[in-house]
Every structure is written in structure tokens, then in C-alpha cells.
PDB file of C-alpha atoms in Angstrom:
ATOM      1  CA  MET A   1     116.597 153.339 214.445  1.00 63.00           C
ATOM      2  CA  SER A   2     119.632 155.104 212.952  1.00 81.00           C
ATOM      3  CA  LYS A   3     121.587 153.515 210.175  1.00 89.00           C
ATOM      4  CA  TYR A   4     125.104 154.502 209.260  1.00 91.00           C
ATOM      5  CA  THR A   5     127.051 154.041 206.062  1.00 91.00           C
ATOM      6  CA  THR A   6     130.685 152.991 206.067  1.00 92.00           C
ATOM      7  CA  GLY A   7     131.784 156.609 205.576  1.00 93.00           C
ATOM      8  CA  GLU A   8     129.559 157.882 208.390  1.00 93.00           C
ATOM      9  CA  ILE A   9     130.673 155.309 210.947  1.00 93.00           C
ATOM     10  CA  ALA A  10     134.284 155.932 209.965  1.00 94.00           C
ATOM     11  CA  LYS A  11     133.861 159.681 210.543  1.00 94.00           C
ATOM     12  CA  LEU A  12     132.109 159.186 213.897  1.00 93.00           C
ATOM     13  CA  CYS A  13     134.942 156.922 215.126  1.00 93.00           C
ATOM     14  CA  GLY A  14     137.801 158.937 213.683  1.00 93.00           C
ATOM     15  CA  VAL A  15     139.114 156.205 211.384  1.00 93.00           C
ATOM     16  CA  THR A  16     139.355 155.703 207.642  1.00 94.00           C
ATOM     17  CA  VAL A  17     136.787 153.966 205.466  1.00 94.00           C
ATOM     18  CA  ARG A  18     139.387 151.331 204.637  1.00 94.00           C
ATOM     19  CA  THR A  19     139.759 150.581 208.359  1.00 94.00           C
ATOM     20  CA  VAL A  20     136.030 149.924 208.706  1.00 93.00           C
ATOM     21  CA  GLN A  21     136.112 147.717 205.627  1.00 92.00           C
ATOM     22  CA  TYR A  22     139.128 145.839 207.001  1.00 93.00           C
ATOM     23  CA  TYR A  23     137.300 145.117 210.264  1.00 92.00           C
ATOM     24  CA  ASP A  24     134.442 143.759 208.201  1.00 91.00           C
ATOM     25  CA  THR A  25     136.740 141.374 206.333  1.00 91.00           C
ATOM     26  CA  ARG A  26     138.196 140.223 209.666  1.00 90.00           C
ATOM     27  CA  GLY A  27     134.682 139.504 210.943  1.00 89.00           C
ATOM     28  CA  ILE A  28     134.816 141.766 213.994  1.00 90.00           C
ATOM     29  CA  LEU A  29     132.471 144.476 212.639  1.00 91.00           C
ATOM     30  CA  VAL A  30     129.976 142.946 210.238  1.00 89.00           C
ATOM     31  CA  PRO A  31     127.287 145.411 209.037  1.00 89.00           C
ATOM     32  CA  THR A  32     123.775 144.748 210.273  1.00 87.00           C
ATOM     33  CA  GLU A  33     122.383 144.899 206.765  1.00 87.00           C
ATOM     34  CA  LEU A  34     123.092 145.756 203.163  1.00 85.00           C
ATOM     35  CA  SER A  35     121.078 148.285 201.175  1.00 81.00           C
ATOM     36  CA  GLU A  36     119.404 147.364 197.886  1.00 78.00           C
ATOM     37  CA  GLY A  37     122.418 148.864 196.166  1.00 79.00           C
ATOM     38  CA  GLY A  38     124.784 146.686 198.184  1.00 81.00           C
ATOM     39  CA  ARG A  39     126.015 149.406 200.552  1.00 85.00           C
ATOM     40  CA  ARG A  40     126.951 148.405 204.081  1.00 87.00           C
ATOM     41  CA  LEU A  41     124.654 149.796 206.776  1.00 91.00           C
ATOM     42  CA  TYR A  42     125.543 149.826 210.454  1.00 92.00           C
ATOM     43  CA  SER A  43     123.238 150.090 213.461  1.00 92.00           C
ATOM     44  CA  GLU A  44     123.658 151.909 216.788  1.00 92.00           C
ATOM     45  CA  ASP A  45     124.923 148.666 218.289  1.00 91.00           C
ATOM     46  CA  ASP A  46     127.458 148.397 215.478  1.00 91.00           C
ATOM     47  CA  LEU A  47     128.591 151.952 216.242  1.00 93.00           C
ATOM     48  CA  LYS A  48     129.068 151.071 219.915  1.00 92.00           C
ATOM     49  CA  ARG A  49     130.995 147.955 218.921  1.00 90.00           C
ATOM     50  CA  MET A  50     133.189 150.002 216.593  1.00 92.00           C
ATOM     51  CA  LYS A  51     133.999 152.461 219.397  1.00 93.00           C
ATOM     52  CA  ILE A  52     134.987 149.552 221.646  1.00 90.00           C
ATOM     53  CA  ILE A  53     137.235 148.170 218.896  1.00 91.00           C
ATOM     54  CA  CYS A  54     138.870 151.587 218.428  1.00 92.00           C
ATOM     55  CA  PHE A  55     139.395 151.916 222.181  1.00 91.00           C
ATOM     56  CA  LEU A  56     141.073 148.509 222.380  1.00 89.00           C
ATOM     57  CA  ARG A  57     143.186 149.288 219.312  1.00 90.00           C
ATOM     58  CA  ASP A  58     144.311 152.532 220.959  1.00 89.00           C
ATOM     59  CA  LEU A  59     145.542 150.391 223.858  1.00 87.00           C
ATOM     60  CA  GLY A  60     147.617 148.473 221.349  1.00 87.00           C
ATOM     61  CA  LEU A  61     145.707 145.194 221.439  1.00 87.00           C
ATOM     62  CA  PRO A  62     146.175 143.208 218.215  1.00 88.00           C
ATOM     63  CA  ILE A  63     143.211 142.444 215.983  1.00 89.00           C
ATOM     64  CA  ASP A  64     143.321 138.728 216.816  1.00 88.00           C
ATOM     65  CA  SER A  65     143.016 139.463 220.544  1.00 87.00           C
ATOM     66  CA  ILE A  66     140.130 141.862 219.972  1.00 88.00           C
ATOM     67  CA  SER A  67     138.395 139.279 217.809  1.00 88.00           C
ATOM     68  CA  GLN A  68     138.862 136.677 220.520  1.00 84.00           C
ATOM     69  CA  LEU A  69     137.503 139.039 223.170  1.00 85.00           C
ATOM     70  CA  LEU A  70     134.439 140.079 221.175  1.00 83.00           C
ATOM     71  CA  SER A  71     133.563 136.468 220.378  1.00 83.00           C
ATOM     72  CA  GLU A  72     133.583 135.419 224.046  1.00 79.00           C
ATOM     73  CA  ASP A  73     130.284 134.853 225.794  1.00 73.00           C
ATOM     74  CA  ASP A  74     132.011 135.927 229.006  1.00 74.00           C
ATOM     75  CA  PRO A  75     134.580 138.592 227.970  1.00 74.00           C
ATOM     76  CA  GLY A  76     135.467 139.260 231.601  1.00 69.00           C
ATOM     77  CA  SER A  77     137.197 135.879 231.751  1.00 67.00           C
ATOM     78  CA  VAL A  78     139.826 136.886 229.180  1.00 75.00           C
ATOM     79  CA  ILE A  79     140.037 140.692 229.328  1.00 79.00           C
ATOM     80  CA  SER A  80     142.337 140.710 232.380  1.00 78.00           C
ATOM     81  CA  LEU A  81     144.713 138.238 230.751  1.00 77.00           C
ATOM     82  CA  LEU A  82     144.784 140.181 227.476  1.00 80.00           C
ATOM     83  CA  LEU A  83     145.412 143.461 229.291  1.00 82.00           C
ATOM     84  CA  GLU A  84     148.236 141.931 231.334  1.00 83.00           C
ATOM     85  CA  GLN A  85     149.846 140.612 228.158  1.00 81.00           C
ATOM     86  CA  GLN A  86     149.517 144.006 226.508  1.00 83.00           C
ATOM     87  CA  GLU A  87     150.899 145.774 229.573  1.00 86.00           C
ATOM     88  CA  GLN A  88     153.950 143.500 229.521  1.00 87.00           C
ATOM     89  CA  ALA A  89     154.451 144.126 225.804  1.00 86.00           C
ATOM     90  CA  LEU A  90     154.234 147.898 226.311  1.00 87.00           C
ATOM     91  CA  GLN A  91     156.683 147.766 229.233  1.00 90.00           C
ATOM     92  CA  GLU A  92     159.151 145.885 227.035  1.00 90.00           C
ATOM     93  CA  GLU A  93     158.654 148.439 224.261  1.00 89.00           C
ATOM     94  CA  ILE A  94     159.230 151.307 226.707  1.00 92.00           C
ATOM     95  CA  GLY A  95     162.406 149.601 227.903  1.00 91.00           C
ATOM     96  CA  GLU A  96     163.664 149.179 224.347  1.00 89.00           C
ATOM     97  CA  ARG A  97     162.892 152.794 223.469  1.00 91.00           C
ATOM     98  CA  GLN A  98     164.538 154.033 226.674  1.00 90.00           C
ATOM     99  CA  GLU A  99     167.625 152.008 225.811  1.00 84.00           C
ATOM    100  CA  LYS A 100     167.725 153.618 222.355  1.00 84.00           C
ATOM    101  CA  LEU A 101     167.285 157.061 223.935  1.00 88.00           C
ATOM    102  CA  ASP A 102     170.147 156.369 226.353  1.00 84.00           C
ATOM    103  CA  LYS A 103     172.347 155.315 223.428  1.00 80.00           C
ATOM    104  CA  LEU A 104     171.503 158.525 221.545  1.00 82.00           C
ATOM    105  CA  GLU A 105     172.334 160.663 224.575  1.00 85.00           C
ATOM    106  CA  THR A 106     175.600 158.778 225.092  1.00 79.00           C
ATOM    107  CA  LEU A 107     176.536 159.187 221.427  1.00 78.00           C
ATOM    108  CA  LYS A 108     175.812 162.938 221.552  1.00 80.00           C
ATOM    109  CA  ARG A 109     177.887 163.284 224.725  1.00 78.00           C
ATOM    110  CA  GLU A 110     180.807 161.304 223.288  1.00 75.00           C
ATOM    111  CA  LEU A 111     180.770 163.226 220.009  1.00 76.00           C
ATOM    112  CA  LYS A 112     181.140 166.517 221.896  1.00 76.00           C
ATOM    113  CA  SER A 113     184.459 165.289 223.270  1.00 71.00           C
ATOM    114  CA  ILE A 114     185.854 164.562 219.779  1.00 70.00           C
ATOM    115  CA  GLU A 115     187.500 167.417 217.892  1.00 70.00           C
ATOM    116  CA  ALA A 116     187.248 165.909 214.406  1.00 71.00           C
ATOM    117  CA  VAL A 117     184.357 163.485 214.046  1.00 68.00           C
ATOM    118  CA  SER A 118     184.877 160.685 211.520  1.00 72.00           C
ATOM    119  CA  VAL A 119     183.118 157.468 210.580  1.00 74.00           C
ATOM    120  CA  GLU A 120     185.877 155.589 212.411  1.00 78.00           C
ATOM    121  CA  SER A 121     185.383 157.585 215.618  1.00 75.00           C
ATOM    122  CA  ILE A 122     181.639 156.902 215.505  1.00 78.00           C
ATOM    123  CA  GLY A 123     182.492 153.228 215.053  1.00 76.00           C
ATOM    124  CA  ASP A 124     184.705 153.367 218.157  1.00 79.00           C
ATOM    125  CA  ILE A 125     181.855 154.861 220.186  1.00 78.00           C
ATOM    126  CA  ALA A 126     179.421 152.245 218.879  1.00 79.00           C
ATOM    127  CA  TYR A 127     181.829 149.444 219.771  1.00 78.00           C
ATOM    128  CA  THR A 128     182.371 150.854 223.260  1.00 80.00           C
ATOM    129  CA  MET A 129     178.648 151.277 223.885  1.00 79.00           C
ATOM    130  CA  SER A 130     177.794 147.738 222.754  1.00 76.00           C
ATOM    131  CA  ASN A 131     180.637 146.469 224.937  1.00 80.00           C
ATOM    132  CA  LYS A 132     179.636 148.441 228.027  1.00 81.00           C
ATOM    133  CA  LYS A 133     177.531 145.762 229.759  1.00 82.00           C
ATOM    134  CA  LYS A 134     180.268 143.149 229.417  1.00 87.00           C
ATOM    135  CA  LEU A 135     182.840 145.551 230.869  1.00 87.00           C
ATOM    136  CA  LYS A 136     180.548 146.459 233.780  1.00 88.00           C
ATOM    137  CA  LYS A 137     180.070 142.784 234.557  1.00 89.00           C
ATOM    138  CA  LEU A 138     183.847 142.301 234.618  1.00 89.00           C
ATOM    139  CA  HIS A 139     184.263 145.271 236.982  1.00 89.00           C
ATOM    140  CA  ALA A 140     181.518 143.895 239.242  1.00 91.00           C
ATOM    141  CA  THR A 141     183.243 140.496 239.379  1.00 90.00           C
ATOM    142  CA  LEU A 142     186.487 142.101 240.527  1.00 89.00           C
ATOM    143  CA  LEU A 143     184.715 144.292 243.055  1.00 90.00           C
ATOM    144  CA  ILE A 144     182.795 141.404 244.630  1.00 92.00           C
ATOM    145  CA  SER A 145     185.836 139.130 244.730  1.00 90.00           C
ATOM    146  CA  GLY A 146     187.836 141.862 246.466  1.00 90.00           C
ATOM    147  CA  ILE A 147     185.352 142.445 249.300  1.00 93.00           C
ATOM    148  CA  PRO A 148     186.722 139.692 251.626  1.00 92.00           C
ATOM    149  CA  ILE A 149     190.295 140.950 251.147  1.00 91.00           C
ATOM    150  CA  SER A 150     189.213 144.530 251.894  1.00 92.00           C
ATOM    151  CA  ILE A 151     187.353 143.463 255.031  1.00 94.00           C
ATOM    152  CA  PHE A 152     190.374 141.471 256.209  1.00 92.00           C
ATOM    153  CA  GLN A 153     192.579 144.511 255.551  1.00 92.00           C
ATOM    154  CA  TRP A 154     190.532 146.881 257.705  1.00 93.00           C
ATOM    155  CA  VAL A 155     190.058 144.324 260.476  1.00 93.00           C
ATOM    156  CA  SER A 156     193.826 143.707 260.593  1.00 93.00           C
ATOM    157  CA  ILE A 157     194.546 147.451 260.720  1.00 93.00           C
ATOM    158  CA  ILE A 158     192.007 148.045 263.498  1.00 93.00           C
ATOM    159  CA  LEU A 159     193.331 145.114 265.578  1.00 92.00           C
ATOM    160  CA  TRP A 160     196.917 146.280 265.038  1.00 92.00           C
ATOM    161  CA  ILE A 161     196.020 149.747 266.362  1.00 92.00           C
ATOM    162  CA  THR A 162     193.777 148.605 269.215  1.00 92.00           C
ATOM    163  CA  LYS A 163     195.298 145.257 270.235  1.00 88.00           C
ATOM    164  CA  GLY A 164     198.767 145.328 268.770  1.00 90.00           C
ATOM    165  CA  PHE A 165     198.121 142.267 266.582  1.00 89.00           C
ATOM    166  CA  TRP A 166     200.506 143.401 263.828  1.00 92.00           C
ATOM    167  CA  TRP A 167     200.934 139.870 262.517  1.00 92.00           C
ATOM    168  CA  LEU A 168     197.367 139.889 261.140  1.00 90.00           C
ATOM    169  CA  PHE A 169     198.356 142.732 258.823  1.00 91.00           C
ATOM    170  CA  VAL A 170     201.394 140.742 257.691  1.00 92.00           C
ATOM    171  CA  ILE A 171     199.123 137.785 256.901  1.00 93.00           C
ATOM    172  CA  TRP A 172     196.866 140.136 254.938  1.00 91.00           C
ATOM    173  CA  ALA A 173     199.833 141.446 252.926  1.00 91.00           C
ATOM    174  CA  VAL A 174     201.032 137.912 252.180  1.00 93.00           C
ATOM    175  CA  ILE A 175     197.551 137.091 250.834  1.00 93.00           C
ATOM    176  CA  ALA A 176     196.777 140.453 249.189  1.00 92.00           C
ATOM    177  CA  ILE A 177     199.885 140.785 247.020  1.00 91.00           C
ATOM    178  CA  PRO A 178     199.490 137.451 245.162  1.00 92.00           C
ATOM    179  CA  TYR A 179     195.731 138.104 244.983  1.00 92.00           C
ATOM    180  CA  ALA A 180     196.294 141.525 243.383  1.00 91.00           C
ATOM    181  CA  ILE A 181     198.642 140.012 240.778  1.00 91.00           C
ATOM    182  CA  LEU A 182     196.244 137.148 240.072  1.00 92.00           C
ATOM    183  CA  MET A 183     193.228 139.439 239.712  1.00 92.00           C
ATOM    184  CA  SER A 184     195.208 141.851 237.546  1.00 92.00           C
ATOM    185  CA  ARG A 185     196.119 139.001 235.196  1.00 92.00           C
ATOM    186  CA  TYR A 186     192.509 137.873 235.201  1.00 93.00           C
ATOM    187  CA  TYR A 187     191.377 141.405 234.359  1.00 93.00           C
ATOM    188  CA  PHE A 188     193.910 142.251 231.662  1.00 93.00           C
ATOM    189  CA  HIS A 189     193.320 138.868 230.045  1.00 92.00           C
ATOM    190  CA  ARG A 190     189.720 139.985 229.483  1.00 91.00           C
ATOM    191  CA  VAL A 191     190.094 143.576 228.280  1.00 93.00           C
ATOM    192  CA  ALA A 192     191.412 145.222 225.141  1.00 93.00           C
ATOM    193  CA  TYR A 193     191.938 148.829 224.052  1.00 94.00           C
ATOM    194  CA  ILE A 194     190.896 151.009 221.126  1.00 90.00           C
ATOM    195  CA  CYS A 195     193.647 153.146 219.628  1.00 91.00           C
ATOM    196  CA  PRO A 196     192.357 156.721 219.044  1.00 86.00           C
ATOM    197  CA  GLN A 197     194.751 157.138 216.120  1.00 86.00           C
ATOM    198  CA  CYS A 198     194.181 154.086 213.888  1.00 89.00           C
ATOM    199  CA  HIS A 199     191.004 152.801 215.650  1.00 87.00           C
ATOM    200  CA  THR A 200     192.457 149.295 215.995  1.00 91.00           C
ATOM    201  CA  VAL A 201     191.355 147.156 218.932  1.00 91.00           C
ATOM    202  CA  PHE A 202     194.610 145.844 220.389  1.00 94.00           C
ATOM    203  CA  ILE A 203     195.848 143.850 223.401  1.00 93.00           C
ATOM    204  CA  PRO A 204     198.883 145.255 225.257  1.00 94.00           C
ATOM    205  CA  THR A 205     201.317 143.188 227.285  1.00 94.00           C
ATOM    206  CA  PHE A 206     200.409 142.560 230.901  1.00 93.00           C
ATOM    207  CA  ARG A 207     203.474 144.460 232.090  1.00 92.00           C
ATOM    208  CA  GLU A 208     202.628 147.583 230.089  1.00 94.00           C
ATOM    209  CA  ALA A 209     198.943 147.557 231.061  1.00 93.00           C
ATOM    210  CA  PHE A 210     199.703 146.950 234.754  1.00 91.00           C
ATOM    211  CA  TRP A 211     202.058 149.928 235.110  1.00 92.00           C
ATOM    212  CA  ALA A 212     200.335 152.340 232.692  1.00 93.00           C
ATOM    213  CA  ARG A 213     198.700 155.563 233.808  1.00 93.00           C
ATOM    214  CA  HIS A 214     194.950 155.257 233.618  1.00 90.00           C
ATOM    215  CA  THR A 215     191.518 156.777 234.195  1.00 89.00           C
ATOM    216  CA  PRO A 216     188.322 154.804 234.927  1.00 84.00           C
ATOM    217  CA  ALA A 217     187.751 154.331 231.175  1.00 84.00           C
ATOM    218  CA  THR A 218     191.156 154.737 229.504  1.00 90.00           C
ATOM    219  CA  ARG A 219     194.795 153.641 229.855  1.00 92.00           C
ATOM    220  CA  LYS A 220     197.948 155.216 228.400  1.00 94.00           C
ATOM    221  CA  LEU A 221     199.400 152.589 226.105  1.00 95.00           C
ATOM    222  CA  THR A 222     201.322 152.091 222.886  1.00 95.00           C
ATOM    223  CA  CYS A 223     199.198 150.754 220.017  1.00 94.00           C
ATOM    224  CA  THR A 224     200.587 147.496 218.673  1.00 93.00           C
ATOM    225  CA  SER A 225     199.323 148.384 215.199  1.00 92.00           C
ATOM    226  CA  CYS A 226     200.402 151.981 214.504  1.00 93.00           C
ATOM    227  CA  GLY A 227     202.713 152.694 217.447  1.00 93.00           C
ATOM    228  CA  HIS A 228     200.678 155.639 218.756  1.00 92.00           C
ATOM    229  CA  HIS A 229     201.291 156.274 222.462  1.00 93.00           C
ATOM    230  CA  GLY A 230     198.393 157.819 224.337  1.00 92.00           C
ATOM    231  CA  PHE A 231     195.235 157.193 226.292  1.00 91.00           C
ATOM    232  CA  CYS A 232     193.247 154.347 224.731  1.00 91.00           C
ATOM    233  CA  VAL A 233     189.641 153.435 225.489  1.00 88.00           C
ATOM    234  CA  GLU A 234     189.208 150.243 227.496  1.00 91.00           C
ATOM    235  CA  VAL A 235     186.713 147.609 226.292  1.00 91.00           C
ATOM    236  CA  ALA A 236     185.977 144.000 227.169  1.00 90.00           C
ATOM    237  CA  ARG A 237     187.572 141.465 224.848  1.00 87.00           C
ATOM    238  CA  GLU A 238     185.438 139.457 222.505  1.00 76.00           C
ATOM    239  CA  GLU A 239     184.585 136.007 223.865  1.00 62.00           C
ATOM    240  CA  ALA A 240     186.793 134.264 221.313  1.00 42.00           C
ATOM    241  CA  ASP A 241     189.840 136.268 222.447  1.00 52.00           C
ATOM    242  CA  SER A 242     189.364 136.045 226.212  1.00 46.00           C
ATOM    243  CA  HIS A 243     190.439 132.387 226.357  1.00 44.00           C
ATOM    244  CA  GLU A 244     193.593 132.663 224.296  1.00 44.00           C
TER     245      GLU A 244
END
């Protein structure tokens, strides 16, 4: 029956000698015997066990889980659970890496739109990116809250055209105008803007923000810090500021 030294079993399994020795110290690959000179000798069964360990390690299973599995009299009772746990961990890791990749792509895209890149401009992009989820949530809140008003608007228009019920549209207008003002105050009380000149995050007056020209992501405002007038990037306010 073949016997393998630590170096031989390491070479056959594509790992280092130190890895084999480490598995020995952890008790998951104990050599079948020791030579007269004290060298570790591994059997064919040990080689098979080592290949199983390497396979499970390639799947990302931690040493403790492998040790638990190999010590079970009925490994089938725990293998499914261990694999499910590992699958969940890998899915979370993939999600985290995808999020980092998305951030890198966003940063590259944003940097292309900047003529002179500075540390401050990178900081603005970083702030905007970290703030993006909060701003999306705010937009979603406004969108959902406006659905009933929009439905009422179209129903009133259709009934005015088809049935002559013009008074429904008047009722809609009476409701919609105060609603629009209320929602605008709600919105502008929860957003701030980054000045492209001095990179200060500032809060404009409601009047200025309400009437300012804007794009989906920017609004033309006057910075309260440096006085620059131009399109400023919109971000959600920090939690501490939103209740002032």
C-alpha cells in the first residue's frame, strides 16, 4: 500500500507543505503513521481525505465546518446545511462586490464630466453616491403619495370631457394646489445642495429652491457660503438636519 510524505501529498493535491502541516495541527488530516525518523506518512485513504478537504476549501467552506463535517458519522445530515450557509455567504459577497463595482463605474462616469478633477470634487461624488439611496427613498415617497392626486386629476378631466362634470376638476385643483405646496415644503426640508465652486453642502430658502431651474439631479441656486450661482447637485439632508 502506497505511503506518501508531506511533500508528496502536498504536490498531488496542489497545496503547500505548510497547508498539509496546518491541517494536521487542526486534526482534520492526521498522518496514518510516522517513520522511524519522525516523518509523517500518509496512506491512500489520507490522500482521498485530503482531496475532499481541498474540494471543500475551494468551495469556500471554513476549516471549522470541514472539521465538523469530517467528524460526523452521518455527514449527509449536515452537508446540505453547510452548503446552504456557504451559498448564502457567497451570494452576500457577490452582492458586496457588485456594489463596489457599481460605485467604481459611477465614479469613472462622474469623473469624465469634470474638467479639472480635484480631491474636493472626488469628495463631492463620494458624498452624492453614499447619499443616493436616501434620495431615492425620498423621491419614491413623493411619487407614491402623489398617485391618488394624479388619478383624481385624470378622472376629473375625463368626466369633464365626457359628462360635463367640470366641478370635479375644480375640486381637484382646490386639493392639488395646497398638496403641491405641502409636498414641496416636505421635499425641500429634506434635501440640500453641493456647491460646485466651494464644495459646501448648503440649504437654500424654500422660495429660491421652489422657483429655481432644475434637472433631475441638480438645481440652479446661489451658494450661501461663497455666493456662486449655478447648478448645484441635489442630495438628501443628513438626519440631524432634516428635523430642524
